[in-house]
GROMACS .gro file of C-alpha atoms in nm:
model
  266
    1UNK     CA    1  -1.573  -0.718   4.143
    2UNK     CA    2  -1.241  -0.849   3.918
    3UNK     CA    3  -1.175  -1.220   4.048
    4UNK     CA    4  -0.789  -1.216   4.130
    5UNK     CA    5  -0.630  -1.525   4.031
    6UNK     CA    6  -0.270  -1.603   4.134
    7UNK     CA    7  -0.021  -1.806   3.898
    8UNK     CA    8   0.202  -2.082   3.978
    9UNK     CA    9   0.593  -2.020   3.844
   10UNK     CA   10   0.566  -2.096   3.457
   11UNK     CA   11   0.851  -2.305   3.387
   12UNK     CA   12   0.866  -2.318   3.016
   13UNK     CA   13   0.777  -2.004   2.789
   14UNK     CA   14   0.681  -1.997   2.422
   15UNK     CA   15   0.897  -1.771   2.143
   16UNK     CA   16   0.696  -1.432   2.108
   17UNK     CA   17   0.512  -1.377   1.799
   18UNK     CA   18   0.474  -1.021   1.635
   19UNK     CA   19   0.120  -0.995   1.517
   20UNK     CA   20  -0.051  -0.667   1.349
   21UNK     CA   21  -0.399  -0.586   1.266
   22UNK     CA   22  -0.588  -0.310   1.113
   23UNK     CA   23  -0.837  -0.067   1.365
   24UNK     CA   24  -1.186  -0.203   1.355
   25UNK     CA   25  -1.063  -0.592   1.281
   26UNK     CA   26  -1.116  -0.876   1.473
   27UNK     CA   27  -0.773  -1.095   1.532
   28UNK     CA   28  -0.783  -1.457   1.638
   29UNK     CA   29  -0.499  -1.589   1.893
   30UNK     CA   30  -0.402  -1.947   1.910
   31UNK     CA   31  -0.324  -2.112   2.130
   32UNK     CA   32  -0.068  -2.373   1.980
   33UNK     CA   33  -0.310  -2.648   2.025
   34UNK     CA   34  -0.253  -2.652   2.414
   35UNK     CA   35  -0.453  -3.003   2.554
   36UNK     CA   36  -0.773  -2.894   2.739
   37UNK     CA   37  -0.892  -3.253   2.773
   38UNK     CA   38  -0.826  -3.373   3.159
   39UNK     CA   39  -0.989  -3.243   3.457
   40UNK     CA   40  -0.850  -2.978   3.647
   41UNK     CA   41  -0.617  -2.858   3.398
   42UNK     CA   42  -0.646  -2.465   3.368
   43UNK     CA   43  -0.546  -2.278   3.100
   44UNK     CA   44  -0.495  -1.860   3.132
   45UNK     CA   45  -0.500  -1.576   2.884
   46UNK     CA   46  -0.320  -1.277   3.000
   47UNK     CA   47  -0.255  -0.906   2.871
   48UNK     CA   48   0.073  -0.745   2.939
   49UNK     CA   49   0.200  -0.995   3.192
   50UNK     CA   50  -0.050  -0.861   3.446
   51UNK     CA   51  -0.439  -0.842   3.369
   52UNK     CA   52  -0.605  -1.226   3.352
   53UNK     CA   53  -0.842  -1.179   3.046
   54UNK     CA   54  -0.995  -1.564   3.034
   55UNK     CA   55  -0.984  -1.867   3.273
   56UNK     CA   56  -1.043  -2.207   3.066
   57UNK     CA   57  -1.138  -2.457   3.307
   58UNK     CA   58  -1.091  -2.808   3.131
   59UNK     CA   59  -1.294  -3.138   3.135
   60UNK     CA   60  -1.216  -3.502   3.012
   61UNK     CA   61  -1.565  -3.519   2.840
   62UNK     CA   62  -1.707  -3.116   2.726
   63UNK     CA   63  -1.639  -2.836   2.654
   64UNK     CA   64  -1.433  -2.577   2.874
   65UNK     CA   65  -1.569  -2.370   3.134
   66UNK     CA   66  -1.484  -1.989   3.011
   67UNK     CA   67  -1.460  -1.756   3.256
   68UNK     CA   68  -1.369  -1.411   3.117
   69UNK     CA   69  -1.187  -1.172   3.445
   70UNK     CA   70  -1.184  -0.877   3.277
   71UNK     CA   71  -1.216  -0.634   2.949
   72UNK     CA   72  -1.530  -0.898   2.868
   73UNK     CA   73  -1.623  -0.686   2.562
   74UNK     CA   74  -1.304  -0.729   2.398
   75UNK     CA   75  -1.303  -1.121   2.422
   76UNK     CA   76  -1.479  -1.424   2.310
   77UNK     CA   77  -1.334  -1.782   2.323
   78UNK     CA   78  -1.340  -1.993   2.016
   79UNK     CA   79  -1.230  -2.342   1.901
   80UNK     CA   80  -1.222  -2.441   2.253
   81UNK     CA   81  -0.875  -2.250   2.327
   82UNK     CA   82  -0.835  -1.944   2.079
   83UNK     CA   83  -0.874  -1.573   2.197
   84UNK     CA   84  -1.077  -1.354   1.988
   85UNK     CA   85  -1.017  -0.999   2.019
   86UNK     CA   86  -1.322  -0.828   1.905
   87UNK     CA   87  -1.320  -0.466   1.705
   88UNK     CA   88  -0.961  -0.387   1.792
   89UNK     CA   89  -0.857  -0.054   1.913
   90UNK     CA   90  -0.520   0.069   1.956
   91UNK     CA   91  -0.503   0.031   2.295
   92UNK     CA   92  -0.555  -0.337   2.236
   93UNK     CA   93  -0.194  -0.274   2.164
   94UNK     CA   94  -0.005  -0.525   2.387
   95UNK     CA   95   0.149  -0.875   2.460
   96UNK     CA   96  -0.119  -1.151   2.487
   97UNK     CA   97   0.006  -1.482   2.654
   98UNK     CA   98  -0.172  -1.846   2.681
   99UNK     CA   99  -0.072  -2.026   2.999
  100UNK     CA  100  -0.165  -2.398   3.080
  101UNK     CA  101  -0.165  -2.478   3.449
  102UNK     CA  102  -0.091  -2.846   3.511
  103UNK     CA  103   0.182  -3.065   3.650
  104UNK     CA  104   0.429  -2.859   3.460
  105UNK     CA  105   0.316  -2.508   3.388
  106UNK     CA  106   0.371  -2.382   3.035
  107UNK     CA  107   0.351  -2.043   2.825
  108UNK     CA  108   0.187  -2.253   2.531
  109UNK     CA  109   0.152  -1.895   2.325
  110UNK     CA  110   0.255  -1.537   2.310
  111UNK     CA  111   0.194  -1.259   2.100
  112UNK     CA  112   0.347  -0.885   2.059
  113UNK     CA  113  -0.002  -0.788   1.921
  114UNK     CA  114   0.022  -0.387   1.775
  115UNK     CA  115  -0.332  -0.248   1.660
  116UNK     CA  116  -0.261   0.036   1.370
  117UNK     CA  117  -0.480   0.253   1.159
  118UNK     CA  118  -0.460   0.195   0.741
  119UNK     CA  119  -0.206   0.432   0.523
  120UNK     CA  120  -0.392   0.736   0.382
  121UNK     CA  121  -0.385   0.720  -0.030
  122UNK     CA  122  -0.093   0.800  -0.195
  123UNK     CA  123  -0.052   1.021  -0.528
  124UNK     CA  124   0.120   1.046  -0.832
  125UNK     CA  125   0.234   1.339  -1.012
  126UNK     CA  126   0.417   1.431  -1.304
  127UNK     CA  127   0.679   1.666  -1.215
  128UNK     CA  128   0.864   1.741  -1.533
  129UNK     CA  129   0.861   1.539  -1.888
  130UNK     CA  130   1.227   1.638  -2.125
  131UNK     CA  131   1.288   1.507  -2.465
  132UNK     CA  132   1.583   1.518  -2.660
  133UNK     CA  133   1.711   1.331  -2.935
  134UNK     CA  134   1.822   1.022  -2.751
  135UNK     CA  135   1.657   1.002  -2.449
  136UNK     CA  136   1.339   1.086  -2.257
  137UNK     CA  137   1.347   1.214  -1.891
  138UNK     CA  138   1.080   1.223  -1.642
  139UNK     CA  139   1.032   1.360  -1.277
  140UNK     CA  140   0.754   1.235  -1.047
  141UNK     CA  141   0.655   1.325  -0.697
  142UNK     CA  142   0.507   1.029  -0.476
  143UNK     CA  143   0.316   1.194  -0.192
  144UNK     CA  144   0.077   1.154   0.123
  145UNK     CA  145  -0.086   1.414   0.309
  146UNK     CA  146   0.229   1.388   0.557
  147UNK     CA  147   0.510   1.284   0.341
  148UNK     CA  148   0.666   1.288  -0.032
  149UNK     CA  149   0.959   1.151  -0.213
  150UNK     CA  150   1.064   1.249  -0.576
  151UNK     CA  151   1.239   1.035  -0.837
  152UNK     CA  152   1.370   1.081  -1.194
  153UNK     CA  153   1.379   0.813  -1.496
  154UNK     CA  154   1.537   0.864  -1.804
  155UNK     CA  155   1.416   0.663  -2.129
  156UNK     CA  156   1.622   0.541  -2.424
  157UNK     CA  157   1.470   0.298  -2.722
  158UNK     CA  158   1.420   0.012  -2.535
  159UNK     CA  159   1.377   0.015  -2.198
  160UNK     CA  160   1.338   0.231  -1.910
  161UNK     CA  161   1.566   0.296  -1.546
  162UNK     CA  162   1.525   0.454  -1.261
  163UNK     CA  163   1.841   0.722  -1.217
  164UNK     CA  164   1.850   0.735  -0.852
  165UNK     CA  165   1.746   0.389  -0.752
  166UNK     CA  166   1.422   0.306  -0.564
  167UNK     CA  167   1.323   0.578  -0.315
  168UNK     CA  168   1.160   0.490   0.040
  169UNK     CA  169   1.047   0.720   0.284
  170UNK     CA  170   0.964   0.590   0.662
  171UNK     CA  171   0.765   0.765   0.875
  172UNK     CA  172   0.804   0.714   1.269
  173UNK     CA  173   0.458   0.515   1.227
  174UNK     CA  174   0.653   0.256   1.043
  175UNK     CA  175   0.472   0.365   0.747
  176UNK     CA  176   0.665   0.300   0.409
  177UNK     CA  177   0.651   0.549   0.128
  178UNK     CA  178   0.784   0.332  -0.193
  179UNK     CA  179   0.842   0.488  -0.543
  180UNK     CA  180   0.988   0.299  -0.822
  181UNK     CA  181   0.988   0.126  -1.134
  182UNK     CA  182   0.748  -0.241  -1.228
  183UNK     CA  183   0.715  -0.336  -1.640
  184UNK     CA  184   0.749   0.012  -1.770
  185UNK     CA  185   0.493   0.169  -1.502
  186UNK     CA  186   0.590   0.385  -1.244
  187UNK     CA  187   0.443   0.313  -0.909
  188UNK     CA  188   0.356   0.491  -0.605
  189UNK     CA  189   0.312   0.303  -0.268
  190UNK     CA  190   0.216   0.326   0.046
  191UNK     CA  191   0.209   0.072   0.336
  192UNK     CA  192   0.173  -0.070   0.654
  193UNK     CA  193   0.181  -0.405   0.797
  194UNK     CA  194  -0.207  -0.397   0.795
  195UNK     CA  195  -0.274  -0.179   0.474
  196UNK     CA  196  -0.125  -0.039   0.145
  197UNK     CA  197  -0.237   0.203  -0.147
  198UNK     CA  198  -0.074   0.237  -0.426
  199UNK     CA  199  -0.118   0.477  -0.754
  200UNK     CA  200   0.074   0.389  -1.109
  201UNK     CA  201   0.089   0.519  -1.428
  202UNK     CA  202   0.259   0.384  -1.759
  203UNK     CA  203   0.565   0.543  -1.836
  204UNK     CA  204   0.439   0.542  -2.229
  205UNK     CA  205   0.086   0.669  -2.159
  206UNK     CA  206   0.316   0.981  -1.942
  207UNK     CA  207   0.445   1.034  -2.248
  208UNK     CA  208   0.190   1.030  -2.456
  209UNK     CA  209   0.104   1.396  -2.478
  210UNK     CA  210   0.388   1.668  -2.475
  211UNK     CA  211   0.415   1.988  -2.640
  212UNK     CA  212   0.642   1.952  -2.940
  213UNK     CA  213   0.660   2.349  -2.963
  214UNK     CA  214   0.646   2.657  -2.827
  215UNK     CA  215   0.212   2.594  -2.936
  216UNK     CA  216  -0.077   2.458  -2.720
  217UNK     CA  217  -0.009   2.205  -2.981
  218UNK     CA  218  -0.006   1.840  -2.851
  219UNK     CA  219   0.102   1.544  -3.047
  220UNK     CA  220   0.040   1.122  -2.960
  221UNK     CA  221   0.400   1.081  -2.879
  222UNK     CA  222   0.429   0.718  -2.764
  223UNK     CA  223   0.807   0.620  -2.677
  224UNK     CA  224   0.979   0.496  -2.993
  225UNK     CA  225   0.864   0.847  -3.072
  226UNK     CA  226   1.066   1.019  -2.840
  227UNK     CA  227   1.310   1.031  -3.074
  228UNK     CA  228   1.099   1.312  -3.308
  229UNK     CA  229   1.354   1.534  -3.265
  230UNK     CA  230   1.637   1.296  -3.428
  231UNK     CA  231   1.360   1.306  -3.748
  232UNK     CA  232   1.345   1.671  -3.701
  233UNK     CA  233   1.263   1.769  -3.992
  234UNK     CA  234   1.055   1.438  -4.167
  235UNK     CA  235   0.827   1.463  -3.824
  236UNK     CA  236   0.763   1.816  -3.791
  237UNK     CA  237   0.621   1.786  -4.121
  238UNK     CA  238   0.371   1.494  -4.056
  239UNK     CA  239   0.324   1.481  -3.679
  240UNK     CA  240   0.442   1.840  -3.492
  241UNK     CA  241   0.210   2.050  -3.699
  242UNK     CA  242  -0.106   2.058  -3.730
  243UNK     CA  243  -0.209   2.232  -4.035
  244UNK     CA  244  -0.464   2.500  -3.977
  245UNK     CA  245  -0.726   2.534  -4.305
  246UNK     CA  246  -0.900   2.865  -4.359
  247UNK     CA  247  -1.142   2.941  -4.683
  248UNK     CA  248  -1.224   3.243  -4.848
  249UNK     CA  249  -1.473   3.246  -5.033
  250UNK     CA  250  -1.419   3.505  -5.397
  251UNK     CA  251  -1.665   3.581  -5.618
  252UNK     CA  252  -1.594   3.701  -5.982
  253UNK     CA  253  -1.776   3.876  -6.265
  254UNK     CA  254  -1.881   3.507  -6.392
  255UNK     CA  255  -1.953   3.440  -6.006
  256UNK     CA  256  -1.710   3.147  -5.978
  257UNK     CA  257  -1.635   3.065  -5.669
  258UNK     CA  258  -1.237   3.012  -5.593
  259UNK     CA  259  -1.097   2.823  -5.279
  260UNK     CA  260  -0.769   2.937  -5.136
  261UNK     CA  261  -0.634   2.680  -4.921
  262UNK     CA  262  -0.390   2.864  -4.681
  263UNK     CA  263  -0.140   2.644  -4.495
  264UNK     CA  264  -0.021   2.783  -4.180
  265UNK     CA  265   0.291   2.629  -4.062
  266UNK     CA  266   0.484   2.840  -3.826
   0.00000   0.00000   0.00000
Protein backbone atom coordinates (compact mmCIF):
# COMPACT_ATOMS: atom_id res chain seq x y z
CA UNK A 1 0.00 0.00 0.00
CA UNK A 2 1.35 3.80 -1.25
CA UNK A 3 2.43 5.62 2.13
CA UNK A 4 0.57 9.08 1.88
CA UNK A 5 2.63 11.78 3.09
CA UNK A 6 1.19 15.28 3.63
CA UNK A 7 3.33 18.58 2.97
CA UNK A 8 3.69 21.56 5.02
CA UNK A 9 3.03 25.10 2.90
CA UNK A 10 6.40 25.55 0.88
CA UNK A 11 7.25 29.02 1.32
CA UNK A 12 9.99 29.62 -1.13
CA UNK A 13 10.04 27.89 -4.70
CA UNK A 14 12.99 27.38 -7.04
CA UNK A 15 12.95 28.86 -10.96
CA UNK A 16 11.82 25.80 -13.20
CA UNK A 17 14.33 24.24 -15.31
CA UNK A 18 13.50 22.77 -18.87
CA UNK A 19 15.36 19.53 -19.14
CA UNK A 20 15.16 16.94 -22.27
CA UNK A 21 16.40 13.51 -22.70
CA UNK A 22 16.46 10.93 -25.32
CA UNK A 23 13.96 7.47 -24.85
CA UNK A 24 15.98 4.74 -23.26
CA UNK A 25 18.47 7.38 -21.24
CA UNK A 26 18.95 7.71 -17.82
CA UNK A 27 18.73 11.61 -16.55
CA UNK A 28 20.18 12.73 -13.25
CA UNK A 29 18.19 15.55 -11.15
CA UNK A 30 19.91 17.73 -8.69
CA UNK A 31 19.05 18.82 -6.19
CA UNK A 32 20.89 22.30 -5.86
CA UNK A 33 23.00 21.01 -3.12
CA UNK A 34 20.01 21.13 -0.58
CA UNK A 35 21.74 20.41 3.25
CA UNK A 36 20.77 16.85 4.37
CA UNK A 37 23.07 17.02 7.39
CA UNK A 38 20.77 17.64 10.71
CA UNK A 39 18.34 15.34 12.14
CA UNK A 40 14.91 15.46 11.25
CA UNK A 41 15.25 17.44 8.25
CA UNK A 42 13.19 15.78 5.32
CA UNK A 43 13.70 16.31 1.99
CA UNK A 44 10.77 15.23 -0.87
CA UNK A 45 10.89 14.41 -4.55
CA UNK A 46 7.66 14.87 -6.25
CA UNK A 47 6.15 14.26 -9.89
CA UNK A 48 3.62 16.64 -11.22
CA UNK A 49 2.87 18.45 -8.00
CA UNK A 50 1.03 15.37 -6.74
CA UNK A 51 2.73 11.79 -6.60
CA UNK A 52 5.71 11.67 -3.66
CA UNK A 53 8.42 9.63 -5.59
CA UNK A 54 11.32 9.63 -2.63
CA UNK A 55 11.37 10.58 1.11
CA UNK A 56 15.12 11.50 2.24
CA UNK A 57 15.17 11.26 5.84
CA UNK A 58 18.42 13.17 7.04
CA UNK A 59 21.04 12.49 9.82
CA UNK A 60 23.88 14.67 11.42
CA UNK A 61 26.36 11.69 11.07
CA UNK A 62 25.23 9.04 7.73
CA UNK A 63 23.84 8.72 5.12
CA UNK A 64 20.01 9.44 4.36
CA UNK A 65 17.31 7.15 4.91
CA UNK A 66 15.63 6.68 1.20
CA UNK A 67 12.36 5.79 1.16
CA UNK A 68 11.00 5.53 -2.41
CA UNK A 69 6.58 5.98 -2.26
CA UNK A 70 6.02 5.12 -5.50
CA UNK A 71 7.04 4.30 -9.37
CA UNK A 72 10.25 2.44 -7.41
CA UNK A 73 11.50 1.15 -10.80
CA UNK A 74 11.93 4.43 -12.24
CA UNK A 75 14.11 5.84 -9.30
CA UNK A 76 17.32 5.44 -7.56
CA UNK A 77 18.92 8.06 -5.22
CA UNK A 78 22.44 9.12 -5.77
CA UNK A 79 25.04 11.53 -4.30
CA UNK A 80 23.04 11.58 -1.22
CA UNK A 81 20.23 14.01 -2.78
CA UNK A 82 20.06 13.54 -6.70
CA UNK A 83 17.09 11.70 -8.46
CA UNK A 84 17.95 9.25 -11.02
CA UNK A 85 15.39 8.48 -13.45
CA UNK A 86 16.18 5.16 -14.83
CA UNK A 87 15.45 4.08 -18.76
CA UNK A 88 13.18 7.01 -19.45
CA UNK A 89 9.95 6.64 -21.20
CA UNK A 90 7.80 9.26 -22.46
CA UNK A 91 5.51 9.19 -19.93
CA UNK A 92 8.32 10.11 -17.61
CA UNK A 93 7.30 13.30 -19.27
CA UNK A 94 6.58 15.72 -16.36
CA UNK A 95 7.66 18.33 -13.69
CA UNK A 96 9.99 16.84 -11.01
CA UNK A 97 10.36 19.01 -7.78
CA UNK A 98 12.94 18.65 -4.66
CA UNK A 99 11.38 19.89 -1.43
CA UNK A 100 13.33 20.30 1.94
CA UNK A 101 11.13 20.18 5.00
CA UNK A 102 12.65 22.14 7.88
CA UNK A 103 12.08 25.31 9.83
CA UNK A 104 11.42 27.06 6.60
CA UNK A 105 10.20 24.81 3.84
CA UNK A 106 11.83 25.25 0.45
CA UNK A 107 11.39 24.05 -3.34
CA UNK A 108 15.32 23.63 -3.50
CA UNK A 109 14.79 22.22 -7.36
CA UNK A 110 12.40 21.89 -10.21
CA UNK A 111 12.45 20.54 -13.48
CA UNK A 112 10.00 20.64 -16.72
CA UNK A 113 11.55 17.21 -17.65
CA UNK A 114 10.12 16.13 -21.52
CA UNK A 115 11.27 12.47 -22.58
CA UNK A 116 11.44 12.41 -26.69
CA UNK A 117 12.38 9.83 -29.23
CA UNK A 118 15.72 10.68 -31.68
CA UNK A 119 15.05 12.40 -35.34
CA UNK A 120 14.86 9.73 -38.08
CA UNK A 121 17.93 10.30 -40.76
CA UNK A 122 17.71 12.89 -43.03
CA UNK A 123 18.67 12.83 -46.93
CA UNK A 124 20.19 14.66 -49.50
CA UNK A 125 19.36 14.84 -53.02
CA UNK A 126 20.35 16.52 -56.01
CA UNK A 127 17.44 18.00 -57.61
CA UNK A 128 18.70 19.78 -60.65
CA UNK A 129 22.52 20.87 -61.61
CA UNK A 130 22.47 24.16 -64.65
CA UNK A 131 25.54 25.57 -66.14
CA UNK A 132 25.95 28.47 -68.12
CA UNK A 133 28.66 30.63 -68.90
CA UNK A 134 28.83 32.59 -65.68
CA UNK A 135 27.27 30.80 -63.18
CA UNK A 136 26.40 27.35 -61.84
CA UNK A 137 22.93 26.55 -60.29
CA UNK A 138 21.92 23.78 -58.15
CA UNK A 139 18.59 22.44 -56.56
CA UNK A 140 18.56 20.07 -53.56
CA UNK A 141 15.79 18.45 -51.63
CA UNK A 142 16.44 17.92 -47.75
CA UNK A 143 13.99 15.23 -46.62
CA UNK A 144 12.71 12.83 -43.73
CA UNK A 145 10.31 10.18 -43.99
CA UNK A 146 7.63 12.91 -42.77
CA UNK A 147 8.93 16.12 -44.04
CA UNK A 148 11.13 17.96 -46.90
CA UNK A 149 12.32 21.37 -47.74
CA UNK A 150 14.04 22.38 -51.10
CA UNK A 151 16.67 25.06 -51.69
CA UNK A 152 18.58 26.49 -54.70
CA UNK A 153 22.37 27.88 -54.84
CA UNK A 154 23.80 29.49 -57.60
CA UNK A 155 27.77 29.46 -58.13
CA UNK A 156 29.99 32.12 -59.67
CA UNK A 157 34.12 31.93 -59.65
CA UNK A 158 34.64 32.31 -56.26
CA UNK A 159 32.30 31.53 -53.91
CA UNK A 160 29.02 30.07 -53.42
CA UNK A 161 25.24 31.55 -51.88
CA UNK A 162 22.35 30.28 -51.00
CA UNK A 163 19.39 32.18 -53.24
CA UNK A 164 16.62 31.82 -50.88
CA UNK A 165 18.30 32.01 -47.54
CA UNK A 166 18.48 29.10 -45.04
CA UNK A 167 15.35 26.92 -45.09
CA UNK A 168 13.81 25.36 -41.74
CA UNK A 169 11.02 23.20 -41.50
CA UNK A 170 9.31 22.50 -37.85
CA UNK A 171 7.34 19.79 -37.26
CA UNK A 172 4.65 19.91 -34.32
CA UNK A 173 7.27 17.48 -32.50
CA UNK A 174 9.55 20.43 -32.29
CA UNK A 175 11.63 18.68 -34.71
CA UNK A 176 13.87 21.07 -36.91
CA UNK A 177 14.46 20.34 -40.55
CA UNK A 178 17.69 22.71 -41.44
CA UNK A 179 19.11 23.05 -45.02
CA UNK A 180 21.81 25.40 -45.87
CA UNK A 181 25.13 26.36 -46.73
CA UNK A 182 28.80 25.59 -44.30
CA UNK A 183 32.49 26.07 -46.33
CA UNK A 184 31.23 25.26 -49.75
CA UNK A 185 29.15 22.03 -48.54
CA UNK A 186 25.66 21.86 -48.52
CA UNK A 187 24.13 20.41 -45.46
CA UNK A 188 21.12 18.62 -44.50
CA UNK A 189 19.93 18.53 -40.80
CA UNK A 190 17.81 17.21 -38.65
CA UNK A 191 17.25 17.76 -34.88
CA UNK A 192 15.90 17.60 -31.65
CA UNK A 193 16.85 18.73 -28.32
CA UNK A 194 18.07 15.12 -27.62
CA UNK A 195 19.32 14.05 -31.20
CA UNK A 196 20.40 15.28 -34.71
CA UNK A 197 21.43 13.68 -38.18
CA UNK A 198 22.73 15.37 -40.62
CA UNK A 199 23.81 14.45 -44.46
CA UNK A 200 26.31 16.93 -46.61
CA UNK A 201 27.81 16.94 -49.72
CA UNK A 202 30.49 19.37 -51.33
CA UNK A 203 29.11 21.70 -53.60
CA UNK A 204 32.38 20.96 -56.00
CA UNK A 205 32.24 17.16 -55.72
CA UNK A 206 28.04 17.91 -56.93
CA UNK A 207 29.53 19.25 -59.62
CA UNK A 208 31.90 17.14 -60.49
CA UNK A 209 30.13 15.03 -63.07
CA UNK A 210 27.56 16.66 -65.55
CA UNK A 211 26.74 15.93 -68.98
CA UNK A 212 28.41 18.49 -71.21
CA UNK A 213 26.13 17.23 -74.22
CA UNK A 214 23.32 15.84 -75.46
CA UNK A 215 25.90 12.18 -74.88
CA UNK A 216 26.08 9.76 -71.88
CA UNK A 217 29.29 11.59 -71.98
CA UNK A 218 30.53 12.80 -68.52
CA UNK A 219 33.39 15.10 -67.96
CA UNK A 220 35.51 15.96 -64.24
CA UNK A 221 34.00 19.35 -64.13
CA UNK A 222 35.26 20.82 -60.83
CA UNK A 223 33.99 24.58 -60.31
CA UNK A 224 36.49 26.96 -61.91
CA UNK A 225 35.32 24.71 -64.70
CA UNK A 226 31.94 25.70 -64.76
CA UNK A 227 32.78 28.17 -66.91
CA UNK A 228 33.48 25.45 -70.06
CA UNK A 229 31.00 26.95 -71.86
CA UNK A 230 32.71 30.61 -71.84
CA UNK A 231 35.88 28.36 -73.51
CA UNK A 232 33.39 26.85 -75.75
CA UNK A 233 35.19 26.04 -78.26
CA UNK A 234 39.13 25.51 -76.67
CA UNK A 235 37.21 22.94 -74.07
CA UNK A 236 35.05 21.03 -76.24
CA UNK A 237 38.09 20.18 -77.96
CA UNK A 238 40.19 18.87 -74.95
CA UNK A 239 37.66 18.07 -72.22
CA UNK A 240 33.76 17.65 -73.74
CA UNK A 241 34.75 14.97 -76.17
CA UNK A 242 35.96 12.04 -75.80
CA UNK A 243 37.46 10.79 -78.89
CA UNK A 244 36.24 7.40 -79.90
CA UNK A 245 39.28 5.20 -81.83
CA UNK A 246 38.24 2.45 -84.19
CA UNK A 247 40.92 0.29 -86.44
CA UNK A 248 40.57 -1.39 -89.53
CA UNK A 249 42.71 -3.51 -90.31
CA UNK A 250 43.63 -3.55 -94.71
CA UNK A 251 45.58 -5.87 -96.26
CA UNK A 252 47.28 -5.25 -99.70
CA UNK A 253 48.88 -7.26 -102.50
CA UNK A 254 52.37 -6.75 -100.52
CA UNK A 255 50.19 -7.59 -97.30
CA UNK A 256 50.96 -4.31 -95.51
CA UNK A 257 48.96 -3.65 -92.99
CA UNK A 258 47.44 0.14 -92.90
CA UNK A 259 45.84 1.78 -89.71
CA UNK A 260 43.05 4.24 -90.21
CA UNK A 261 42.59 6.19 -87.21
CA UNK A 262 38.95 7.52 -87.38
CA UNK A 263 38.11 10.43 -85.06
CA UNK A 264 34.59 10.68 -84.16
CA UNK A 265 33.65 14.00 -82.90
CA UNK A 266 30.03 14.77 -83.18
Amino acid sequence: MQQCVSLPHVLRVSALTPVFVQTGNDLLLDANGADCSEDGVLIFWRFNEKDNLVRLTCHKDREPTVNKLKYPERTEITEKTSLKLKNCREDFTGVYSAIRISDENEVVAKYNVTVKDPVSPAHLKVDSVFNSSDVCNLTVTCSTDHSSVSSSFTCGKETCKQDNGQQTDTSQQGNVLHVYLSDESVICNHSNQVSWANSTKRIELILEIIMCHNKSIFIPVYRDLCFCFFWKFFFKLILCFIPKVQLFKRSNANRKLHVWIIISIS
